[in-house]
Coordinates of C-alpha atoms and ligand atoms in Angstrom, one line a residue:
X1 CA 76.4 104.6 126.0
X2 CA 77.9 108.1 125.6
X3 CA 78.9 109.1 122.1
X4 CA 82.0 111.0 123.3
X5 CA 84.9 110.2 121.1
X6 CA 88.1 110.1 123.0
X7 CA 91.3 110.8 121.2
X8 CA 94.0 109.6 123.6
X9 CA 96.9 110.9 121.6
X10 CA 98.9 112.1 124.6
X11 CA 101.1 109.7 126.5
X12 CA 99.4 110.9 129.7
X13 CA 99.5 108.4 132.7
X14 CA 97.0 105.6 131.8
X15 CA 94.3 104.8 134.2
X16 CA 93.6 101.3 135.2
X17 CA 91.4 101.0 138.3
X18 CA 92.0 97.3 138.5
X19 CA 95.6 97.9 139.6
X20 CA 94.2 99.7 142.7
X21 CA 92.0 96.7 143.5
X22 CA 94.8 94.3 143.0
X23 CA 97.2 96.3 145.1
X24 CA 94.6 96.3 147.9
X25 CA 94.1 92.6 147.6
X26 CA 97.8 92.0 147.8
X27 CA 98.1 94.1 150.8
X28 CA 95.1 92.4 152.5
X29 CA 96.1 88.9 151.4
X30 CA 92.6 88.3 149.9
X31 CA 93.8 85.7 147.5
X32 CA 96.7 84.2 149.3
X33 CA 96.9 80.4 148.7
X34 CA 100.1 78.3 149.4
X35 CA 102.2 77.7 146.4
X36 CA 100.0 79.9 144.0
X37 CA 100.3 83.2 142.6
X38 CA 98.1 85.9 144.2
X39 CA 97.0 87.1 140.9
X40 CA 95.6 84.7 138.4
X41 CA 93.6 86.1 135.6
X42 CA 92.1 84.5 132.6
X43 CA 91.0 85.3 129.0
X44 CA 88.0 83.2 128.2
X45 CA 86.9 83.4 124.5
X46 CA 84.3 81.3 123.2
X47 CA 85.6 79.5 120.1
X48 CA 82.9 80.7 117.7
X49 CA 84.6 83.2 115.6
X50 CA 87.8 85.2 115.2
X51 CA 89.2 87.5 117.8
X52 CA 89.0 91.2 117.2
X53 CA 90.5 94.5 118.4
X54 CA 88.2 94.5 121.3
X55 CA 89.4 91.1 122.4
X56 CA 92.9 92.5 122.1
X57 CA 92.2 94.9 124.9
X58 CA 90.9 92.1 127.2
X59 CA 94.0 90.0 126.3
X60 CA 96.4 92.8 127.0
X61 CA 94.6 93.6 130.2
X62 CA 94.5 90.0 131.6
X63 CA 97.8 88.8 130.4
X64 CA 99.3 92.3 131.2
X65 CA 98.1 92.2 134.8
X66 CA 99.5 88.7 135.3
X67 CA 102.7 89.7 133.9
X68 CA 103.0 92.9 136.0
X69 CA 102.1 91.2 139.2
X70 CA 104.2 88.1 138.6
X71 CA 101.0 86.0 138.4
X72 CA 99.7 84.0 135.5
X73 CA 97.0 84.2 133.0
X74 CA 94.9 81.3 131.7
X75 CA 93.8 80.9 128.1
X76 CA 90.4 79.2 128.5
X77 CA 88.1 78.2 125.8
X78 CA 84.5 78.8 127.0
X79 CA 83.3 76.0 124.8
X80 CA 79.8 75.2 126.2
X81 CA 77.8 76.0 123.2
X82 CA 78.4 73.2 120.7
X83 CA 76.4 74.5 117.7
X84 CA 78.6 77.5 117.0
X85 CA 82.0 76.3 118.0
X86 CA 84.7 74.8 116.1
X87 CA 88.4 73.6 116.3
X88 CA 89.2 76.2 113.6
X89 CA 88.4 79.0 115.9
X90 CA 90.4 77.3 118.8
X91 CA 93.5 77.3 116.5
X92 CA 93.2 80.9 115.3
X93 CA 92.4 82.2 118.8
X94 CA 95.7 80.6 120.0
X95 CA 97.6 81.9 117.2
X96 CA 96.3 85.4 117.8
X97 CA 97.1 85.5 121.5
X98 CA 100.7 84.2 120.8
X99 CA 101.0 86.9 118.0
X100 CA 100.0 89.6 120.3
X101 CA 103.1 88.6 122.4
X102 CA 101.5 86.6 125.2
X103 CA 102.0 83.1 126.5
X104 CA 99.8 80.7 128.6
X105 CA 102.7 78.6 129.6
X106 CA 104.8 79.6 132.6
X107 CA 107.4 77.9 134.8
X108 CA 104.4 76.2 136.6
X109 CA 103.0 74.7 133.6
X110 CA 100.7 75.0 130.7
X111 CA 97.6 77.1 131.4
X112 CA 95.4 76.4 128.4
X113 CA 92.1 75.2 129.6
X114 CA 88.8 74.0 128.0
X115 CA 85.5 74.6 129.8
X116 CA 84.4 71.2 128.2
X117 CA 87.0 69.5 130.2
X118 CA 84.9 70.4 133.3
X119 CA 81.5 68.9 132.0
X120 CA 81.7 66.0 134.4
X121 CA 82.2 68.5 137.2
X122 CA 79.5 70.8 136.1
X123 CA 77.2 68.0 136.0
X124 CA 78.1 66.8 139.4
X125 CA 77.6 70.3 140.9
X126 CA 74.1 70.5 139.3
X127 CA 73.2 67.2 140.9
X128 CA 74.4 68.5 144.2
X129 CA 72.3 71.8 143.7
X130 CA 69.2 69.8 142.8
X131 CA 69.7 67.4 145.9
X132 CA 70.4 70.4 148.1
X133 CA 67.1 72.1 146.9
X134 CA 69.0 74.9 145.2
X135 CA 67.9 73.8 141.7
X136 CA 65.1 72.1 140.1
X137 CA 63.9 70.7 136.6
X138 CA 61.4 73.0 135.1
X139 CA 59.1 71.4 132.5
X140 CA 57.3 74.5 131.3
X141 CA 57.4 75.3 127.6
X142 CA 59.9 78.1 126.5
X143 CA 56.9 80.4 125.9
X144 CA 55.4 79.7 129.5
X145 CA 58.8 80.3 130.9
X146 CA 59.2 83.6 129.0
X147 CA 55.8 84.8 130.0
X148 CA 56.3 83.8 133.7
X149 CA 59.6 85.7 133.9
X150 CA 58.0 89.1 134.3
X151 CA 59.9 92.2 133.3
X152 CA 61.5 95.1 134.9
X153 CA 58.4 96.4 136.4
X154 CA 56.5 93.2 136.8
X155 CA 57.8 90.3 139.3
X156 CA 58.0 86.9 137.8
X157 CA 55.6 83.9 138.6
X158 CA 56.9 80.8 140.2
X159 CA 56.9 77.8 137.9
X160 CA 54.4 75.1 138.8
X161 CA 57.4 72.7 138.8
X162 CA 59.4 74.9 141.3
X163 CA 58.5 72.8 144.3
X164 CA 59.0 69.5 142.7
X165 CA 60.6 67.1 145.1
X166 CA 64.4 67.0 144.7
X167 CA 64.3 63.3 144.0
X168 CA 62.0 63.9 141.1
X169 CA 64.1 66.7 139.6
X170 CA 67.1 64.5 140.0
X171 CA 65.5 61.6 138.2
X172 CA 64.5 63.8 135.4
X173 CA 68.0 65.4 135.1
X174 CA 69.6 62.0 135.0
X175 CA 67.0 61.1 132.2
X176 CA 67.8 64.3 130.4
X177 CA 71.4 63.3 130.4
X178 CA 70.6 59.9 129.3
X179 CA 69.0 61.4 126.2
X180 CA 65.4 60.5 126.9
X181 CA 64.0 63.9 126.0
X182 CA 64.0 66.3 123.1
X183 CA 65.6 69.7 123.2
X184 CA 63.2 72.2 125.2
X185 CA 61.1 69.4 127.0
X186 CA 62.9 70.2 130.4
X187 CA 65.5 72.5 131.7
X188 CA 67.4 72.8 135.0
X189 CA 66.9 76.1 136.9
X190 CA 68.5 77.6 139.9
X191 CA 66.0 78.3 142.7
X192 CA 66.6 81.8 143.7
X193 CA 63.8 84.5 143.5
X194 CA 61.2 85.0 140.8
X195 CA 60.6 88.4 142.3
X196 CA 64.2 89.6 142.4
X197 CA 64.5 93.1 140.8
X198 CA 67.6 91.7 138.9
X199 CA 66.3 89.6 136.1
X200 CA 69.3 87.3 136.2
X201 CA 68.3 86.1 139.7
X202 CA 64.8 85.0 138.6
X203 CA 65.6 81.4 138.7
X204 CA 68.1 81.4 135.8
X205 CA 68.6 78.3 133.7
X206 CA 71.7 76.3 134.3
X207 CA 71.4 73.2 132.1
X208 CA 69.5 72.6 128.9
X209 CA 69.0 69.7 126.5
X210 CA 71.0 70.1 123.1
X211 CA 71.3 67.1 120.9
X212 CA 74.3 68.4 119.3
X213 CA 77.9 67.3 118.4
X214 CA 80.6 69.0 120.3
X215 CA 83.9 69.8 118.6
X216 CA 85.8 68.3 121.5
X217 CA 83.5 65.9 123.5
X218 CA 81.7 64.6 120.3
X219 CA 78.4 63.0 121.2
X220 CA 79.1 62.3 124.8
X221 CA 76.7 64.8 126.0
X222 CA 73.2 65.9 125.0
X223 CA 72.9 68.4 127.9
X224 CA 75.0 71.4 128.1
X225 CA 75.6 73.9 130.9
X226 CA 74.3 77.6 130.4
X227 CA 77.2 80.2 130.1
X228 CA 76.0 82.0 133.4
X229 CA 76.4 78.7 135.2
X230 CA 79.5 77.4 133.8
X231 CA 81.6 80.7 133.8
X232 CA 81.8 81.2 137.5
X233 CA 82.5 77.6 138.1
X234 CA 85.4 77.6 135.4
X235 CA 86.9 80.5 137.4
X236 CA 86.6 78.9 140.6
X237 CA 87.9 75.3 139.5
X238 CA 91.0 77.2 138.1
X239 CA 91.5 79.3 141.3
X240 CA 91.2 82.5 139.3
X241 CA 91.6 85.6 141.6
X242 CA 90.3 88.5 139.5
X243 CA 87.7 87.5 136.9
X244 CA 87.7 90.5 134.6
X245 CA 84.9 91.1 132.1
X246 CA 83.0 93.7 130.2
X247 CA 80.4 96.0 131.8
X248 CA 77.3 94.1 130.4
X249 CA 78.1 91.3 133.0
X250 CA 77.7 93.6 135.9
X251 CA 74.1 92.5 136.4
X252 CA 75.3 88.9 136.2
X253 CA 77.6 89.3 139.2
X254 CA 75.0 88.3 141.9
X255 CA 74.4 85.0 140.2
X256 CA 78.1 84.6 139.7
X257 CA 78.6 84.9 143.4
X258 CA 75.6 82.8 144.2
X259 CA 76.8 79.9 142.1
X260 CA 80.3 79.9 143.4
X261 CA 79.0 80.2 147.1
X262 CA 76.8 77.1 146.5
X263 CA 79.5 75.1 144.9
X264 CA 81.9 76.0 147.8
X265 CA 79.3 75.0 150.4
X266 CA 79.2 71.6 148.5
X267 CA 83.0 71.3 148.6
X268 CA 83.4 71.5 144.8
X269 CA 85.5 74.6 144.9
X270 CA 87.8 75.9 147.5
X271 CA 88.3 79.4 149.3
X272 CA 89.3 82.1 148.5
X273 CA 86.9 82.2 145.6
X274 CA 87.3 84.4 142.5
X275 CA 85.9 88.0 142.3
X276 CA 84.4 89.4 139.2
X277 CA 85.2 93.0 138.1
X278 CA 83.8 94.8 135.0
X279 CA 85.5 97.3 132.6
X280 CA 84.3 99.2 129.7
X281 CA 84.6 97.3 126.4
X282 CA 86.5 98.9 123.5
X283 CA 84.4 100.8 120.9
X284 CA 86.6 102.0 118.1
X285 CA 85.4 104.7 115.6
X286 CA 84.6 103.4 112.0
X287 CA 84.8 99.9 113.3
X288 CA 82.4 97.2 114.5
X289 CA 83.5 94.8 117.2
X290 CA 81.0 92.1 117.3
X291 CA 81.7 88.7 116.0
X292 CA 78.2 88.4 114.8
X293 CA 78.5 91.4 112.7
X294 CA 82.0 90.7 111.5
X295 CA 80.6 87.2 110.4
X296 CA 78.0 89.0 108.4
X297 CA 80.7 90.9 106.5
X298 CA 82.7 87.7 105.7
X299 CA 79.5 85.6 104.8
X300 CA 78.0 88.4 102.5
X301 CA 81.3 88.7 100.7
X302 CA 81.8 92.4 101.7
X303 CA 85.3 91.4 102.6
X304 CA 87.5 88.7 101.3
X305 CA 87.5 86.8 104.6
X306 CA 88.2 87.0 108.3
X307 CA 91.8 88.2 107.6
X308 CA 90.8 90.9 105.0
X309 CA 93.0 93.8 105.9
X310 CA 90.1 95.9 106.2
X311 CA 88.7 93.9 109.2
X312 CA 89.2 94.6 112.7
X313 CA 90.0 90.9 113.6
X314 CA 93.4 90.3 114.8
X315 CA 94.2 88.3 111.7
X316 CA 92.9 91.2 109.7
X317 CA 94.9 94.0 111.4
X318 CA 98.0 91.7 111.4
X319 CA 97.6 91.2 107.7
X320 CA 97.1 94.9 107.2
X321 CA 100.6 95.4 108.7
X322 CA 99.9 96.4 112.4
X323 CA 102.5 95.2 114.9
X324 CA 101.8 93.5 118.2
X325 CA 103.9 96.2 119.8
X326 CA 101.6 98.9 118.4
X327 CA 98.5 97.1 119.6
X328 CA 99.9 96.5 123.1
X329 CA 100.8 100.2 123.3
X330 CA 97.4 101.2 122.1
X331 CA 95.8 99.0 124.8
X332 CA 98.0 100.7 127.4
X333 CA 97.2 104.1 126.1
X334 CA 93.4 103.8 126.2
X335 CA 93.5 102.6 129.8
X336 CA 90.9 100.5 131.6
X337 CA 87.8 102.5 132.9
X338 CA 84.2 101.7 133.8
X339 CA 82.7 104.3 131.5
X340 CA 81.8 103.4 128.0
X341 CA 82.8 105.6 125.1
X342 CA 84.5 105.5 121.7
X343 CA 88.1 105.7 121.0
X344 CA 89.2 107.5 117.9
X345 CA 90.7 105.3 115.2
X346 CA 93.5 107.7 115.0
X347 CA 94.8 106.8 118.4
X348 CA 95.4 103.2 117.1
X349 CA 97.2 104.6 114.0
X350 CA 99.3 106.9 116.1
X351 CA 100.5 103.9 118.2
X352 CA 101.5 102.2 114.9
X353 CA 103.3 105.3 113.6
X354 CA 105.3 105.6 116.8
X355 CA 106.2 101.9 116.6
X356 CA 107.1 101.9 112.9
X357 CA 108.9 105.2 112.5
X358 CA 112.1 104.2 114.2
X359 CA 112.1 100.6 112.8
X360 CA 110.8 100.8 109.2
X361 CA 113.3 100.7 106.3
X362 CA 112.7 103.6 103.9
X363 CA 112.0 102.9 100.2
X364 CA 110.6 104.7 97.2
X365 CA 107.4 103.8 95.6
X366 CA 105.6 105.6 92.7
X367 CA 101.9 104.7 93.2
X368 CA 100.3 106.4 90.2
X369 CA 103.1 106.5 87.7
X370 CA 103.7 109.1 85.0
X371 CA 106.6 108.9 82.6
X372 CA 109.3 111.7 83.0
X373 CA 112.0 111.7 80.2
X374 CA 115.3 113.7 80.9
X375 CA 115.9 114.8 77.2
X376 CA 119.5 115.8 77.8
X377 CA 120.5 112.7 79.8
X378 CA 123.1 110.6 78.2
X379 CA 121.4 107.9 76.0
X380 CA 121.5 104.6 77.7
X381 CA 120.1 101.1 77.0
X382 CA 119.4 100.0 80.4
X383 CA 120.7 99.7 83.8
X384 CA 124.4 99.2 82.9
X385 CA 124.6 102.8 81.7
X386 CA 122.6 104.4 84.4
X387 CA 124.2 106.4 87.1
X388 CA 124.3 105.1 90.7
X389 CA 122.5 106.9 93.5
X390 CA 121.9 106.1 97.1
X391 CA 119.8 107.1 100.0
X392 CA 119.8 106.1 103.6
X393 CA 118.0 103.0 104.8
X394 CA 116.7 105.1 107.8
X395 CA 117.3 108.9 108.1
X396 CA 118.0 108.8 111.8
X397 CA 120.0 105.7 111.7
X398 CA 123.1 106.1 109.5
X399 CA 124.5 103.0 110.8
X400 CA 121.9 101.1 109.0
X401 CA 123.5 102.0 105.7
X402 CA 122.3 102.9 102.3
X403 CA 120.0 101.7 99.6
X404 CA 121.4 101.7 96.2
X405 CA 119.5 102.4 92.9
X406 CA 120.1 104.2 89.7
X407 CA 118.9 107.2 87.6
X408 CA 118.5 107.1 83.9
X409 CA 116.8 108.8 81.0
X410 CA 113.4 107.6 81.7
X411 CA 111.8 107.7 85.1
X412 CA 108.5 107.2 86.7
X413 CA 107.1 110.0 88.7
X414 CA 103.8 110.6 90.6
X415 CA 101.1 112.1 88.3
X416 CA 100.4 114.5 91.1
X417 CA 103.9 115.9 90.9
X418 CA 103.2 117.5 87.5
X419 CA 100.8 120.3 86.6
X420 CA 100.7 121.8 83.2
X421 CA 99.2 125.0 84.6
X422 CA 100.3 125.1 88.2
X423 CA 97.9 126.2 91.0
X424 CA 99.0 128.7 93.5
X425 CA 101.8 127.6 95.8
X426 CA 102.6 124.5 93.5
X427 CA 106.3 123.9 93.6
X428 CA 106.6 120.7 91.7
X429 CA 106.9 120.1 88.1
X430 CA 105.5 122.6 85.6
X431 CA 106.9 124.1 82.5
X432 CA 109.8 126.4 83.3
X433 CA 110.0 125.2 87.0
X434 CA 113.1 123.4 88.5
X435 CA 112.7 120.7 91.2
X436 CA 115.2 118.3 92.6
X437 CA 114.7 114.6 91.9
X438 CA 115.3 113.4 95.5
X439 CA 118.8 111.7 95.9
X440 CA 119.4 112.6 92.2
X441 CA 119.6 115.8 90.1
X442 CA 117.9 119.0 89.8
X443 CA 115.8 119.2 86.5
X444 CA 113.9 121.8 84.8
X445 CA 110.6 121.0 83.2
X446 CA 110.2 121.8 79.5
X447 CA 106.7 120.4 78.7
X448 CA 104.6 117.4 78.2
X449 CA 102.9 115.1 75.6
X450 CA 99.3 114.2 75.7
X451 CA 97.2 111.7 74.2
X452 CA 94.2 112.3 72.0
X453 CA 92.0 112.9 75.0
X454 CA 94.2 115.5 76.4
X455 CA 95.7 113.4 79.1
X456 CA 99.3 114.0 80.0
X457 CA 101.3 110.8 79.1
X458 CA 104.9 112.1 79.4
X459 CA 106.6 115.0 81.0
X460 CA 109.9 116.3 79.6
X461 CA 112.8 117.9 81.3
X462 CA 116.4 118.6 81.2
X463 CA 118.9 117.9 84.0
X464 CA 121.9 119.7 85.4
X465 CA 124.7 117.3 85.4
X466 CA 126.6 119.1 88.2
X467 CA 123.6 119.1 90.6
X468 CA 123.7 115.6 91.9
X469 CA 122.7 115.2 95.6
X470 CA 125.7 114.6 97.7
X471 CA 128.1 116.4 95.4
X472 CA 129.7 119.8 95.9
X473 CA 127.7 121.3 92.9
X474 CA 124.3 120.4 94.4
X475 CA 124.7 123.4 96.8
X476 CA 124.5 125.8 93.9
X477 CA 121.0 124.8 93.2
X478 CA 118.1 126.1 95.4
X479 CA 114.8 124.7 94.5
X480 CA 111.5 124.5 96.5
X481 CA 110.2 121.3 95.2
X482 CA 111.6 117.8 95.8
X483 CA 110.0 114.9 94.3
X484 CA 110.5 111.2 94.3
X485 CA 111.0 108.9 91.4
X486 CA 112.2 105.5 90.2
X487 CA 114.2 104.6 87.2
X488 CA 112.0 103.1 84.6
X489 CA 115.0 100.7 83.6
X490 CA 115.4 99.1 87.0
X491 CA 112.2 99.7 88.9
X492 CA 110.1 96.8 90.0
X493 CA 106.4 96.7 89.2
X494 CA 104.2 96.0 92.3
X495 CA 100.7 95.8 93.3
X496 CA 99.8 98.3 96.1
X497 CA 96.5 98.1 97.9
X498 CA 95.3 101.4 99.6
X499 CA 92.8 101.1 102.3
X500 CA 90.3 103.5 103.8
X501 CA 87.9 103.0 106.7
X502 CA 85.2 100.2 106.2
X503 CA 82.3 102.4 107.3
X504 CA 81.3 105.9 106.5
X505 CA 80.0 106.6 109.9
X506 CA 82.0 107.1 112.9
X507 CA 79.8 104.9 115.2
X508 CA 78.4 102.4 112.5
X509 CA 76.4 100.2 114.8
X510 CA 75.6 102.6 117.8
X511 CA 72.0 103.2 118.7
X512 CA 70.6 100.4 116.5
X513 CA 72.0 101.9 113.3
X514 CA 72.2 99.6 110.3
X515 CA 75.9 99.2 109.9
X516 CA 75.4 97.2 106.6
X517 CA 73.9 100.3 105.1
X518 CA 76.9 102.4 106.1
X519 CA 79.7 100.6 104.2
X520 CA 82.5 102.6 102.4
X521 CA 82.4 101.5 98.8
X522 CA 85.8 102.9 98.3
X523 CA 87.5 101.1 101.3
X524 CA 89.9 99.3 98.9
X525 CA 91.8 100.8 96.0
X526 CA 94.3 98.7 94.1
X527 CA 97.1 100.6 92.1
X528 CA 99.9 99.3 90.0
X529 CA 103.0 100.9 91.4
X530 CA 106.7 101.0 90.6
X531 CA 109.2 100.6 93.5
X532 CA 112.9 100.8 93.8
X533 CA 114.7 97.7 92.8
X534 CA 115.9 96.8 96.3
X535 CA 112.4 96.1 97.3
X536 CA 112.4 92.9 95.1
X537 CA 114.1 91.0 98.0
X538 CA 111.4 91.9 100.5
X539 CA 109.8 88.9 102.3
X540 CA 106.1 88.7 103.1
X541 CA 105.3 90.4 106.4
X542 CA 108.1 93.0 106.0
X543 CA 107.2 96.6 106.8
X544 CA 108.5 99.6 105.0
X545 CA 108.0 103.2 104.8
X546 CA 107.3 104.5 101.2
X547 CA 108.5 107.9 101.5
X548 CA 105.6 110.4 101.3
X549 CA 103.0 107.7 101.2
X550 CA 103.0 106.0 104.5
X551 CA 103.7 102.7 106.0
X552 CA 103.3 99.4 104.0
X553 CA 103.6 95.7 104.6
X554 CA 104.3 93.1 102.1
X555 CA 101.0 91.0 102.2
X556 CA 101.5 87.8 104.0
X557 CA 99.2 85.9 101.7
X558 CA 99.8 87.3 98.3
X559 CA 103.3 88.7 98.3
X560 CA 106.2 86.8 97.0
X561 CA 110.0 87.6 96.7
X562 CA 110.4 89.3 93.4
X563 CA 106.7 90.0 93.0
X564 CA 105.5 92.0 95.9
X565 CA 102.2 93.1 96.9
X566 CA 101.8 95.8 99.5
X567 CA 99.1 96.8 101.8
X568 CA 99.2 100.4 103.1
X569 CA 99.0 100.1 106.9
X570 CA 98.6 103.8 107.4
X571 CA 99.5 107.2 105.8
X572 CA 102.4 109.1 107.3
X573 CA 100.2 111.6 109.2
X574 CA 96.7 111.6 110.4
X575 CA 94.4 112.5 107.6
X576 CA 91.2 111.0 109.0
X577 CA 88.4 113.4 109.4
X578 CA 90.6 116.4 108.5
Ligands
ATP1 P1 81.5 89.3 120.6 O1 80.5 90.3 121.1 O2 82.4 90.1 119.5 O3 81.0 88.0 120.1 P2 82.2 88.2 123.0 O4 82.2 88.9 124.3 O5 81.1 87.3 122.8 O6 82.4 89.1 121.8 P3 84.0 86.2 123.9 O7 84.7 85.2 123.0 O8 82.9 85.8 124.8 O9 83.3 87.2 122.7 O10 85.0 87.2 124.6 C1 86.1 86.8 125.3 C2 86.4 88.0 126.2 O11 86.8 89.2 125.4 C3 85.4 88.3 127.1 O12 85.9 88.4 128.4 C4 84.9 89.6 126.7 O13 84.3 90.4 127.8 C5 86.2 90.2 126.0 N1 85.7 91.2 125.0 C6 84.9 90.9 124.0 N2 84.7 92.0 123.2 C7 85.4 93.1 123.8 C8 85.5 94.5 123.6 N3 85.0 95.2 122.5 N4 86.3 95.1 124.4 C9 87.0 94.6 125.5 N5 86.8 93.2 125.8 C10 86.0 92.5 125.1
MG2 MG1 80.5 86.1 124.5

């Protein structure tokens, strides 16, 4: 795999080589079938974990092509591996696909499928293959089979059971099904070519014994089809036209075609048959996209769960505050190619900013609060005596109205907005300097109070009563600094969770690297913040822009109206790697 990192920030035309293939198929009538769309795709997850951002690419691709070509896309659970699968995963996968904005129902019906619904058919096709001499029961041990498989430079060796009479294989296969054998005693293999340069064609296994409970079929079966056998048949049974998968399946394509051809010869599936196409999987910098590795993070308690906002799972990025629109735009932008590479994480964040900038309500939050006292401000005992201020809900959409809040004698400002001894080019608060309190007054800093350790605990200033923003007098004050604040008397305390990348290495699992050794210990920082009073009414899942700090979402799990908890989705500008 190339280690080039692509930063597709431009909105350049996206490449998707599959469109050219489909256009040609439509022109040639390759997949024309009476009463059926000419483009039928599928998204075929195995229900053994939570979907991640890589799956989002496959979802957007398959459902997107179906939408663009007036076809349909099936959601199919590839549930042929009973030990690892569970209903919990079926439910979350359905939920994630819908959240991303796609639907497997169309006018023609409900296109939700389960491979396990085809178990009888898979079995019948295997009996046919055995009877027709295309498959046999092999009774070698797993070790013998591995040893006889050969390798890339050495052809395999035929199994001594390869020329078993079909009737004998069939009898054994039926007894396998009846539960007469232990796992590993026998296996069914396709009879192709043990000397094929393609290892996948060296008599691949198609059925194995597994005395395991299946989440849908229960204990009805103790033999289960292999993925490479079941998958092409699932596609053919469902009349899929374009079966799109990731590049690692390229070497499986000859067997994909072989099995469908045999099944068609036996009359189990009809022409025209599906065709497989491969595309490059998504690799995103600072992210691992492998269910197995993500599971490790969850099981070892590195993150709080599959939906931890640092996780690249769909449930994680959703909780983090990403929008389905941003993810769809991202998948469009990165395009579909056949060359592997890494996409820079900033491309995903860029799509999020583009989506949220025009939508998100603005608000003020002070994340690392420091008390500012306006010594010459009229005394007041709380909100009633404070002075009303307002700011636009959105700077480019005046029609969305104003946010109301107040200013008083005691405010919260950011710690970083005061320096007792300013560095060069610092225009914010320092003794003797004037700044504007955004949407409020111009103040002049007079000094600060410190604790016994020398930490600044309070900053003092005086205000100019005729300088209020939006009044005529304000024009008389020219200041370089403009800082944000909230009124200590009416601000709401909130928990804010600031996230950083989960790994310290851009390609944490490339080239056999130990991703667990590359974890960023500072990927989560929790701060107590003060937010403007209007934020009290924010419902979970609401996204806001806290001016200067970035885009935030009220956490869908922990936030409640009146007691908000915010996740920072992303900062306002790209700061990664800079
Ligand atoms: P993982 O390796 O994380 O376990 P998987 O490929 O085993 O993923 P499946 O449930 O089999 O998971 O995947 C369903 C579909 O999603 C497949 O068609 C697969 O090719 C596609 N897919 C999985 N990961 C990616 C990725 N990173 N980029 C694009 N497509 C992906
Ligand atoms: Mg898989």
